[in-house]
PDB file of C-alpha atoms in Angstrom:
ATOM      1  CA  UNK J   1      -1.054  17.616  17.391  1.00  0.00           C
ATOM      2  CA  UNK J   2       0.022  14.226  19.144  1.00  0.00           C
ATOM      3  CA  UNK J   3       3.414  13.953  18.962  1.00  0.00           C
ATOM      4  CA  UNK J   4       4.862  11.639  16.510  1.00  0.00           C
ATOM      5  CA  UNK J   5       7.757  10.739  14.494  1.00  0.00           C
ATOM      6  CA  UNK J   6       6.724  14.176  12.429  1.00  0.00           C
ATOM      7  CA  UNK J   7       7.863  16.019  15.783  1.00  0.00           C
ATOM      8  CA  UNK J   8      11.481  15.160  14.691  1.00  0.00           C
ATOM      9  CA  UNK J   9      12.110  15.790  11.132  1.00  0.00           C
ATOM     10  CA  UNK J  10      15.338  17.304  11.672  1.00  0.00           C
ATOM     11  CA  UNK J  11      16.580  13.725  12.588  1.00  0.00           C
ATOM     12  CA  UNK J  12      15.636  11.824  10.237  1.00  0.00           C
ATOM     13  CA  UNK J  13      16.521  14.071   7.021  1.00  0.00           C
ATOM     14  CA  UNK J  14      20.217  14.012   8.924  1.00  0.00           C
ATOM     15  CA  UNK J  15      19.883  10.275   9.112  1.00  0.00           C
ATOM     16  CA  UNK J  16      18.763  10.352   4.947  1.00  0.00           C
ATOM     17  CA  UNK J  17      15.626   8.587   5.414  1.00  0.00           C
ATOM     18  CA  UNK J  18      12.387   9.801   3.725  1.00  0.00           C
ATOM     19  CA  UNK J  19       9.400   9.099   5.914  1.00  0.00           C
ATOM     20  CA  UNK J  20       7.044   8.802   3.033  1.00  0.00           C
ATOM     21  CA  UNK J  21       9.545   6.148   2.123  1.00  0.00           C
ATOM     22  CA  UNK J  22       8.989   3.830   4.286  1.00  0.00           C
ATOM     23  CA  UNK J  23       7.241   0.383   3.672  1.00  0.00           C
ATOM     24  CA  UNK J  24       4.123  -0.818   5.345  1.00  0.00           C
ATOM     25  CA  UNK J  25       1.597  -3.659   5.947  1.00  0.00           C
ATOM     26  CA  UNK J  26      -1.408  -3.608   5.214  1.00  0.00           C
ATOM     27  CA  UNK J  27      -4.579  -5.657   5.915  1.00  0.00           C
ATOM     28  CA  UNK J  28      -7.334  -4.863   2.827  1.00  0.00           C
ATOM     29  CA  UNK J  29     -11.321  -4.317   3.899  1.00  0.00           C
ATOM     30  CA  UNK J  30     -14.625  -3.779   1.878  1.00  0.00           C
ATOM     31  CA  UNK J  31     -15.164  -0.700   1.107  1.00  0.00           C
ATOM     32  CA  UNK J  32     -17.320   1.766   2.605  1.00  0.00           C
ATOM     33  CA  UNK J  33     -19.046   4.585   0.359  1.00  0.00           C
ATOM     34  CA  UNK J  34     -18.049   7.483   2.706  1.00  0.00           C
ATOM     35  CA  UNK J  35     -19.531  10.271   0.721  1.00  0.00           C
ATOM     36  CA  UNK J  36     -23.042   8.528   0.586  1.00  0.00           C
ATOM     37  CA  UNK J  37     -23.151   8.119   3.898  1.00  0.00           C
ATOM     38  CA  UNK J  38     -22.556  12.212   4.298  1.00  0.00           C
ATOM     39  CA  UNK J  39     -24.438  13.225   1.229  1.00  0.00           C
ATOM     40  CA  UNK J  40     -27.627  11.700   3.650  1.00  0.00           C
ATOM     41  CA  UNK J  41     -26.683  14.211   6.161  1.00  0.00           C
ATOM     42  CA  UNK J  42     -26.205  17.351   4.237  1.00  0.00           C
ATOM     43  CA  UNK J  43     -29.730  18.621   2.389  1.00  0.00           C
ATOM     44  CA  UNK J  44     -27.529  19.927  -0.910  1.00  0.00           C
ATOM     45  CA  UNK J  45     -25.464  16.567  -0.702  1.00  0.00           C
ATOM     46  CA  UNK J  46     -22.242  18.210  -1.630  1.00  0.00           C
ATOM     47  CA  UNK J  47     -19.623  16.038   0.040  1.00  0.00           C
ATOM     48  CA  UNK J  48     -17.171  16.068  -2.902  1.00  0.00           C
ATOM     49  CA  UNK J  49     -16.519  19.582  -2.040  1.00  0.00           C
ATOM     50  CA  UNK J  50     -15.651  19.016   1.379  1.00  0.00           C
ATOM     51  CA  UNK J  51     -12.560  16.345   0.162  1.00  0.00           C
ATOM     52  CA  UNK J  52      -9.100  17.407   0.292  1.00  0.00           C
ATOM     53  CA  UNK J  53      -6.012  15.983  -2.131  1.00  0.00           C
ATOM     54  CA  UNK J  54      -2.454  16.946  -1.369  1.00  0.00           C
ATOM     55  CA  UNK J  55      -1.073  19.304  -4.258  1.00  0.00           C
ATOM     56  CA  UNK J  56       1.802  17.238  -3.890  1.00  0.00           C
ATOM     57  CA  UNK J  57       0.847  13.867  -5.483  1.00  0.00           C
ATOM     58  CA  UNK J  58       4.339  12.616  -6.487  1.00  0.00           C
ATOM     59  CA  UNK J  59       5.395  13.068  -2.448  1.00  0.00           C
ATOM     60  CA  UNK J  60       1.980  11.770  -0.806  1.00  0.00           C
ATOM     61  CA  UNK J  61      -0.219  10.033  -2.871  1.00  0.00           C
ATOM     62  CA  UNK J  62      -2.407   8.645  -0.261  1.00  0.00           C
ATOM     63  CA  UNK J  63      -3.497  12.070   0.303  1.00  0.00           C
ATOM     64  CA  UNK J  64      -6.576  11.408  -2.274  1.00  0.00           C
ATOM     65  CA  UNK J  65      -9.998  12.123  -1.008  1.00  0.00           C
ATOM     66  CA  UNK J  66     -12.688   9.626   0.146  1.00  0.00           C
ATOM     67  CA  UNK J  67      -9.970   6.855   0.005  1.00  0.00           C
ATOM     68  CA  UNK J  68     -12.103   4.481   1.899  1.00  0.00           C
ATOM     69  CA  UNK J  69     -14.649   4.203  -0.569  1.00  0.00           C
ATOM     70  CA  UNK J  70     -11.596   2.949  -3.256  1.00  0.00           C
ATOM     71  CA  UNK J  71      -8.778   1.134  -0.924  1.00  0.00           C
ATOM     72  CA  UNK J  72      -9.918   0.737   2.601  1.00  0.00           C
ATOM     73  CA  UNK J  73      -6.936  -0.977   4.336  1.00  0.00           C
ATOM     74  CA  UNK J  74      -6.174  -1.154   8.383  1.00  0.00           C
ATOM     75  CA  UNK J  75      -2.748  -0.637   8.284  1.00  0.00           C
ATOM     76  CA  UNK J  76      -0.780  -3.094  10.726  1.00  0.00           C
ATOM     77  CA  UNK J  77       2.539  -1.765  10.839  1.00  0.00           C
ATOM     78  CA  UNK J  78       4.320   1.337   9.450  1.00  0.00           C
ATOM     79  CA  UNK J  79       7.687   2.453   8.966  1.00  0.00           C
ATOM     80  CA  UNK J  80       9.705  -0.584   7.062  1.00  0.00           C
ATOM     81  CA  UNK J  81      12.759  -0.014   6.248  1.00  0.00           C
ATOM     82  CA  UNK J  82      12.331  -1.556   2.619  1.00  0.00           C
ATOM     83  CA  UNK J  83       9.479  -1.978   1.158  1.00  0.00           C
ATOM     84  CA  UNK J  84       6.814  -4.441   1.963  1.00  0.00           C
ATOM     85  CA  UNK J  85       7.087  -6.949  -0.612  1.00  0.00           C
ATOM     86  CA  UNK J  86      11.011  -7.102  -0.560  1.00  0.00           C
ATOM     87  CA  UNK J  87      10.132  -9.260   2.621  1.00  0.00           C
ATOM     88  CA  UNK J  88       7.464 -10.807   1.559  1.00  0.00           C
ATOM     89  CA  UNK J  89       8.459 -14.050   2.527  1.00  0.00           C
ATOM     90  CA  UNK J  90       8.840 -12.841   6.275  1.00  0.00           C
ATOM     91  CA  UNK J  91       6.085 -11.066   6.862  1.00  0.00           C
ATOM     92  CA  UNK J  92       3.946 -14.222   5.488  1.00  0.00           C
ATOM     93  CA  UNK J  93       6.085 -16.133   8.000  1.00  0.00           C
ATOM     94  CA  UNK J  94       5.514 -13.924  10.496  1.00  0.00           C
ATOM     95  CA  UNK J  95       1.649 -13.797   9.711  1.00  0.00           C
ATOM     96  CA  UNK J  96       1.276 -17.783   9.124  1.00  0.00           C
ATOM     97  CA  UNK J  97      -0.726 -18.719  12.237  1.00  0.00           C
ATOM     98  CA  UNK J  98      -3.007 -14.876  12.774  1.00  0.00           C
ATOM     99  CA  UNK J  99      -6.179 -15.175  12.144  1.00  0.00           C
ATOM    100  CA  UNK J 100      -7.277 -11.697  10.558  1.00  0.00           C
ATOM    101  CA  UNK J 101     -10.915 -12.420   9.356  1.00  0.00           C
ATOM    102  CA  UNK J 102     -12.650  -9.704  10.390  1.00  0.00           C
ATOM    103  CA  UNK J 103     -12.127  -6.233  11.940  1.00  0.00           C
ATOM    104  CA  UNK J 104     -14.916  -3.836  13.739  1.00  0.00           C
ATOM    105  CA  UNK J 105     -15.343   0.144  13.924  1.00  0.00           C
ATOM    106  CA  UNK J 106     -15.350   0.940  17.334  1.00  0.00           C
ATOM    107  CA  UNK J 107     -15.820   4.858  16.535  1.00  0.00           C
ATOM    108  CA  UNK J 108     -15.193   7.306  13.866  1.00  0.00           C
ATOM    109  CA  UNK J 109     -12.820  10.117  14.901  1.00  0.00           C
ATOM    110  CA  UNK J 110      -9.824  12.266  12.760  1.00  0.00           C
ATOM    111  CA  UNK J 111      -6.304  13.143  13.012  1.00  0.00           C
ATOM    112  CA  UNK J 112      -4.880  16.500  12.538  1.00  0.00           C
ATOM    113  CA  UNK J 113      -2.156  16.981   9.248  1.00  0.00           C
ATOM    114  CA  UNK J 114       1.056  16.487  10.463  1.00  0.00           C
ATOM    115  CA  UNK J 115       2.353  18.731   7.300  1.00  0.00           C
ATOM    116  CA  UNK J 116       2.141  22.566   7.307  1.00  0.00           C
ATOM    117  CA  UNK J 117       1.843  22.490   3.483  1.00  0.00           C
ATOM    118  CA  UNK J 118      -1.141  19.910   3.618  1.00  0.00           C
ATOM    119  CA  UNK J 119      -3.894  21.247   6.197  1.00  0.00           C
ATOM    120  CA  UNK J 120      -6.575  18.675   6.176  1.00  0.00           C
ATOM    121  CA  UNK J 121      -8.501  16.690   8.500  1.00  0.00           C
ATOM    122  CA  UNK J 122      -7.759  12.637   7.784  1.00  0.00           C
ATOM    123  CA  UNK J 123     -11.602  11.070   8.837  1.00  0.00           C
ATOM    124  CA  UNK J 124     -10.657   7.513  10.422  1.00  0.00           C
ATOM    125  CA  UNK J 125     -12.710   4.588  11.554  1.00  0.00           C
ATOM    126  CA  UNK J 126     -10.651   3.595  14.853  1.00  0.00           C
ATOM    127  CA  UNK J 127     -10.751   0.137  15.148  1.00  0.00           C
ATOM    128  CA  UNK J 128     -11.911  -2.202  18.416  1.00  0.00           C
ATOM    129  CA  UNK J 129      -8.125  -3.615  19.131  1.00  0.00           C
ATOM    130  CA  UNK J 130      -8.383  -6.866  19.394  1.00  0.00           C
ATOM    131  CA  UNK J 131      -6.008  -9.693  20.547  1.00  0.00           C
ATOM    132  CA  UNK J 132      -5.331 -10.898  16.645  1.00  0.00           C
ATOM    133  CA  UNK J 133      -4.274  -6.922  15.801  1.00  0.00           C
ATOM    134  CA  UNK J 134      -2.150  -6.863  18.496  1.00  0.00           C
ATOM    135  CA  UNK J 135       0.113  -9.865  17.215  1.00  0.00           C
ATOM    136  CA  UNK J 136       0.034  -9.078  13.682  1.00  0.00           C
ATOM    137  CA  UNK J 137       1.487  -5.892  14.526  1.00  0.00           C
ATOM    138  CA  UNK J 138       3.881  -7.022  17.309  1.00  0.00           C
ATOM    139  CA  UNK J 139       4.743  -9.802  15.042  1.00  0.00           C
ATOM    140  CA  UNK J 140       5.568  -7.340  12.278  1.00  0.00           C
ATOM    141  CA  UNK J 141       7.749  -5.429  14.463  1.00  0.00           C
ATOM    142  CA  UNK J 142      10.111  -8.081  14.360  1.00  0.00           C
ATOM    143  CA  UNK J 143      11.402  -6.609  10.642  1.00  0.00           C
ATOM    144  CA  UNK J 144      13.408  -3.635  10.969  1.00  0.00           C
ATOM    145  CA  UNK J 145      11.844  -0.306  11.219  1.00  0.00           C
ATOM    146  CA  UNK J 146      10.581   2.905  12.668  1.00  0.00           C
ATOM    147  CA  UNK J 147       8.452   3.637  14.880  1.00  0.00           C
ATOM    148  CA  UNK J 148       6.458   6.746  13.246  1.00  0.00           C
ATOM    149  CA  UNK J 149       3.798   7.115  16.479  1.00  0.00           C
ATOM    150  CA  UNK J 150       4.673   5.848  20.053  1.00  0.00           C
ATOM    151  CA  UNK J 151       1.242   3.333  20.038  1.00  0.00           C
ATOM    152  CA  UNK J 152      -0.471   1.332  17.632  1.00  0.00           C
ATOM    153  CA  UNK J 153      -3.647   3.049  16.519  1.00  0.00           C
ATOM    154  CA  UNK J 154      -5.679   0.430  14.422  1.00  0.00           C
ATOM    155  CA  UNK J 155      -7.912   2.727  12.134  1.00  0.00           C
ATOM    156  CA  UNK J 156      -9.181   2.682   8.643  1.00  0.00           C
ATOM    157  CA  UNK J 157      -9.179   6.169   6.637  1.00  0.00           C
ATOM    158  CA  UNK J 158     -12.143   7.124   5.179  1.00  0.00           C
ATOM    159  CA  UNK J 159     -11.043  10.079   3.930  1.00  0.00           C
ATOM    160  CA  UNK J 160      -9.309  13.516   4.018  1.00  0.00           C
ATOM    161  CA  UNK J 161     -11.283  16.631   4.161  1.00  0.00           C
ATOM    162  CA  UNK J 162     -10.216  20.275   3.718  1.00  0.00           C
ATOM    163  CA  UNK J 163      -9.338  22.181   7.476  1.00  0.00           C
ATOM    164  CA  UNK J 164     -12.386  23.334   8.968  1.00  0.00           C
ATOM    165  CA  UNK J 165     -13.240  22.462  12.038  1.00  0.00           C
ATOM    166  CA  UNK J 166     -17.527  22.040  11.473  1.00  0.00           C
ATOM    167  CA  UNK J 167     -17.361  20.371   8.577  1.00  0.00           C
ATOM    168  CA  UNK J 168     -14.898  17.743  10.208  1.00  0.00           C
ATOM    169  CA  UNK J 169     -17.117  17.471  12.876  1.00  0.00           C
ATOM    170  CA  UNK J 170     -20.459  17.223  10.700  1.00  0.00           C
ATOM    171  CA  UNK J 171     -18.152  14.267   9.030  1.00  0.00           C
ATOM    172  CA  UNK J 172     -17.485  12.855  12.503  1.00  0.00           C
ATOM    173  CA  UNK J 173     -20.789  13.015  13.349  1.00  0.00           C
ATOM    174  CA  UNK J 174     -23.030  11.525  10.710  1.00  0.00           C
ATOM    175  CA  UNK J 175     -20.264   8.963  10.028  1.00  0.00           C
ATOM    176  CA  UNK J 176     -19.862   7.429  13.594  1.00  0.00           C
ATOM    177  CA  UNK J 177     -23.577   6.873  13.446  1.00  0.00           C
ATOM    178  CA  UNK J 178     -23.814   5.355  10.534  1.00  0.00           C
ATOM    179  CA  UNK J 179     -20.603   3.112  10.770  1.00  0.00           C
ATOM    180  CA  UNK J 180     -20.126   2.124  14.575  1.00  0.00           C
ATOM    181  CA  UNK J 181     -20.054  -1.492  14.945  1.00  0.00           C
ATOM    182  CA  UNK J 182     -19.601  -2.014  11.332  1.00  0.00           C
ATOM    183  CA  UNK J 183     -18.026  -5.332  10.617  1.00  0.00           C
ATOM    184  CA  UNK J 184     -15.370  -4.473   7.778  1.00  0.00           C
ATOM    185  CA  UNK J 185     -13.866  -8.019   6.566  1.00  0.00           C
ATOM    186  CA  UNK J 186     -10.512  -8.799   5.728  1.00  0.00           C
ATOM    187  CA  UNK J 187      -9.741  -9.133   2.422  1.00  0.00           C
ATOM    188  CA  UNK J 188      -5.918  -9.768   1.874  1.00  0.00           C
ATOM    189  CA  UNK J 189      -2.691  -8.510   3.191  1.00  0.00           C
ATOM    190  CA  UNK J 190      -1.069  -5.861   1.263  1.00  0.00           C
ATOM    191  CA  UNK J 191       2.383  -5.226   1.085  1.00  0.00           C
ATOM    192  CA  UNK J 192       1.979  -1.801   0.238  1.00  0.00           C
ATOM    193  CA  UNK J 193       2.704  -0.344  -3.346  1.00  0.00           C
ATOM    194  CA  UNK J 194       0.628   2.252  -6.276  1.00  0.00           C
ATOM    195  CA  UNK J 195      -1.965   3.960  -3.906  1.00  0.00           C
ATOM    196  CA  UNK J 196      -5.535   5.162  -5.468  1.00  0.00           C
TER     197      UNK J 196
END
């Protein structure tokens, strides 16, 4: 597992703060229909099965399934210390002269669940990191908050799978074929809120 603010729990349940608490900005996409694409590769076209949702809803919602085919979102900075729209007026500031028009998929890959409780594999669509993506996010760091990984790893989820290791990489697979060099266009910024 790369190491992450997850490597330190101890600290920050000392400290009182929730990480699933946090706030975060968002930058909204199109949609992509994630389990079409997969049904294609798989002769019984039995996707649905493969999806993973947390058993703990109320603590991490996002945990949903084929969440890129409902709220695809490239997330530009994590770990607020309120949430998003309490600072709405900064981060619009901050955000007033970045053009965010369009993002591209520059590969699909996954991350490993960070939570012993949850095993899944999270399906992403890393994104090319461009120059505009770079200063939204550096911009945004200007509010306080915490770091929760040590770089900024522009991605979109597609979707979270149940742990096994050939079905993520049949996912992987068919879905990086299908989707590199998609052109996903920016819809609005989020300030984070009911997830679906």
């Amino acid at each position: 597992m790369t190491e992450s603010v997850h490597s330190f729990r101890n600290i920050h349940d000392e400290l009182g703060i929730r990480i699933s608490d946090l706030g975060c900005i968002m930058a909204d996409t199109n949609t992509l229909p994630v389990t079409e694409i997969v049904d294609w590769y798989t002769a019984e076209g039995n996707s649905s099965d493969d999806l993973y949702v947390s058993p703990r809803v109320d603590e991490r919602p996002w945990i949903n399934g084929a969440v890129g085919e409902r709220s695809a979102h490239v997330t530009l900075l994590y770990g607020l210390m309120q949430p998003g729209l309490v600072w709405k007026k900064h981060v619009d500031q901050l955000l007033a002269d970045v053009q965010l028009d369009k993002v591209v998929i520059d590969k699909v890959d996954f991350f490993e669940s960070p939570y012993q409780d949850d095993p899944y594999y999270c399906i992403v669509a890393k994104i090319k990191l461009t120059d505009e993506l770079k200063l939204a996010h550096s911009r945004l760091s200007y509010l306080p908050h915490i770091n929760t990984f040590p770089d900024f790893n522009a991605h979109v989820t597609l979707a979270y799978i149940k742990k096994d290791e050939e079905t993520r990489d049949a996912w992987v697979t068919k879905l990086n074929h299908e989707l590199f060099g998609t052109e996903l266009f920016i819809q609005q910024i989020n300030y984070g809120g009911e997830f679906k």
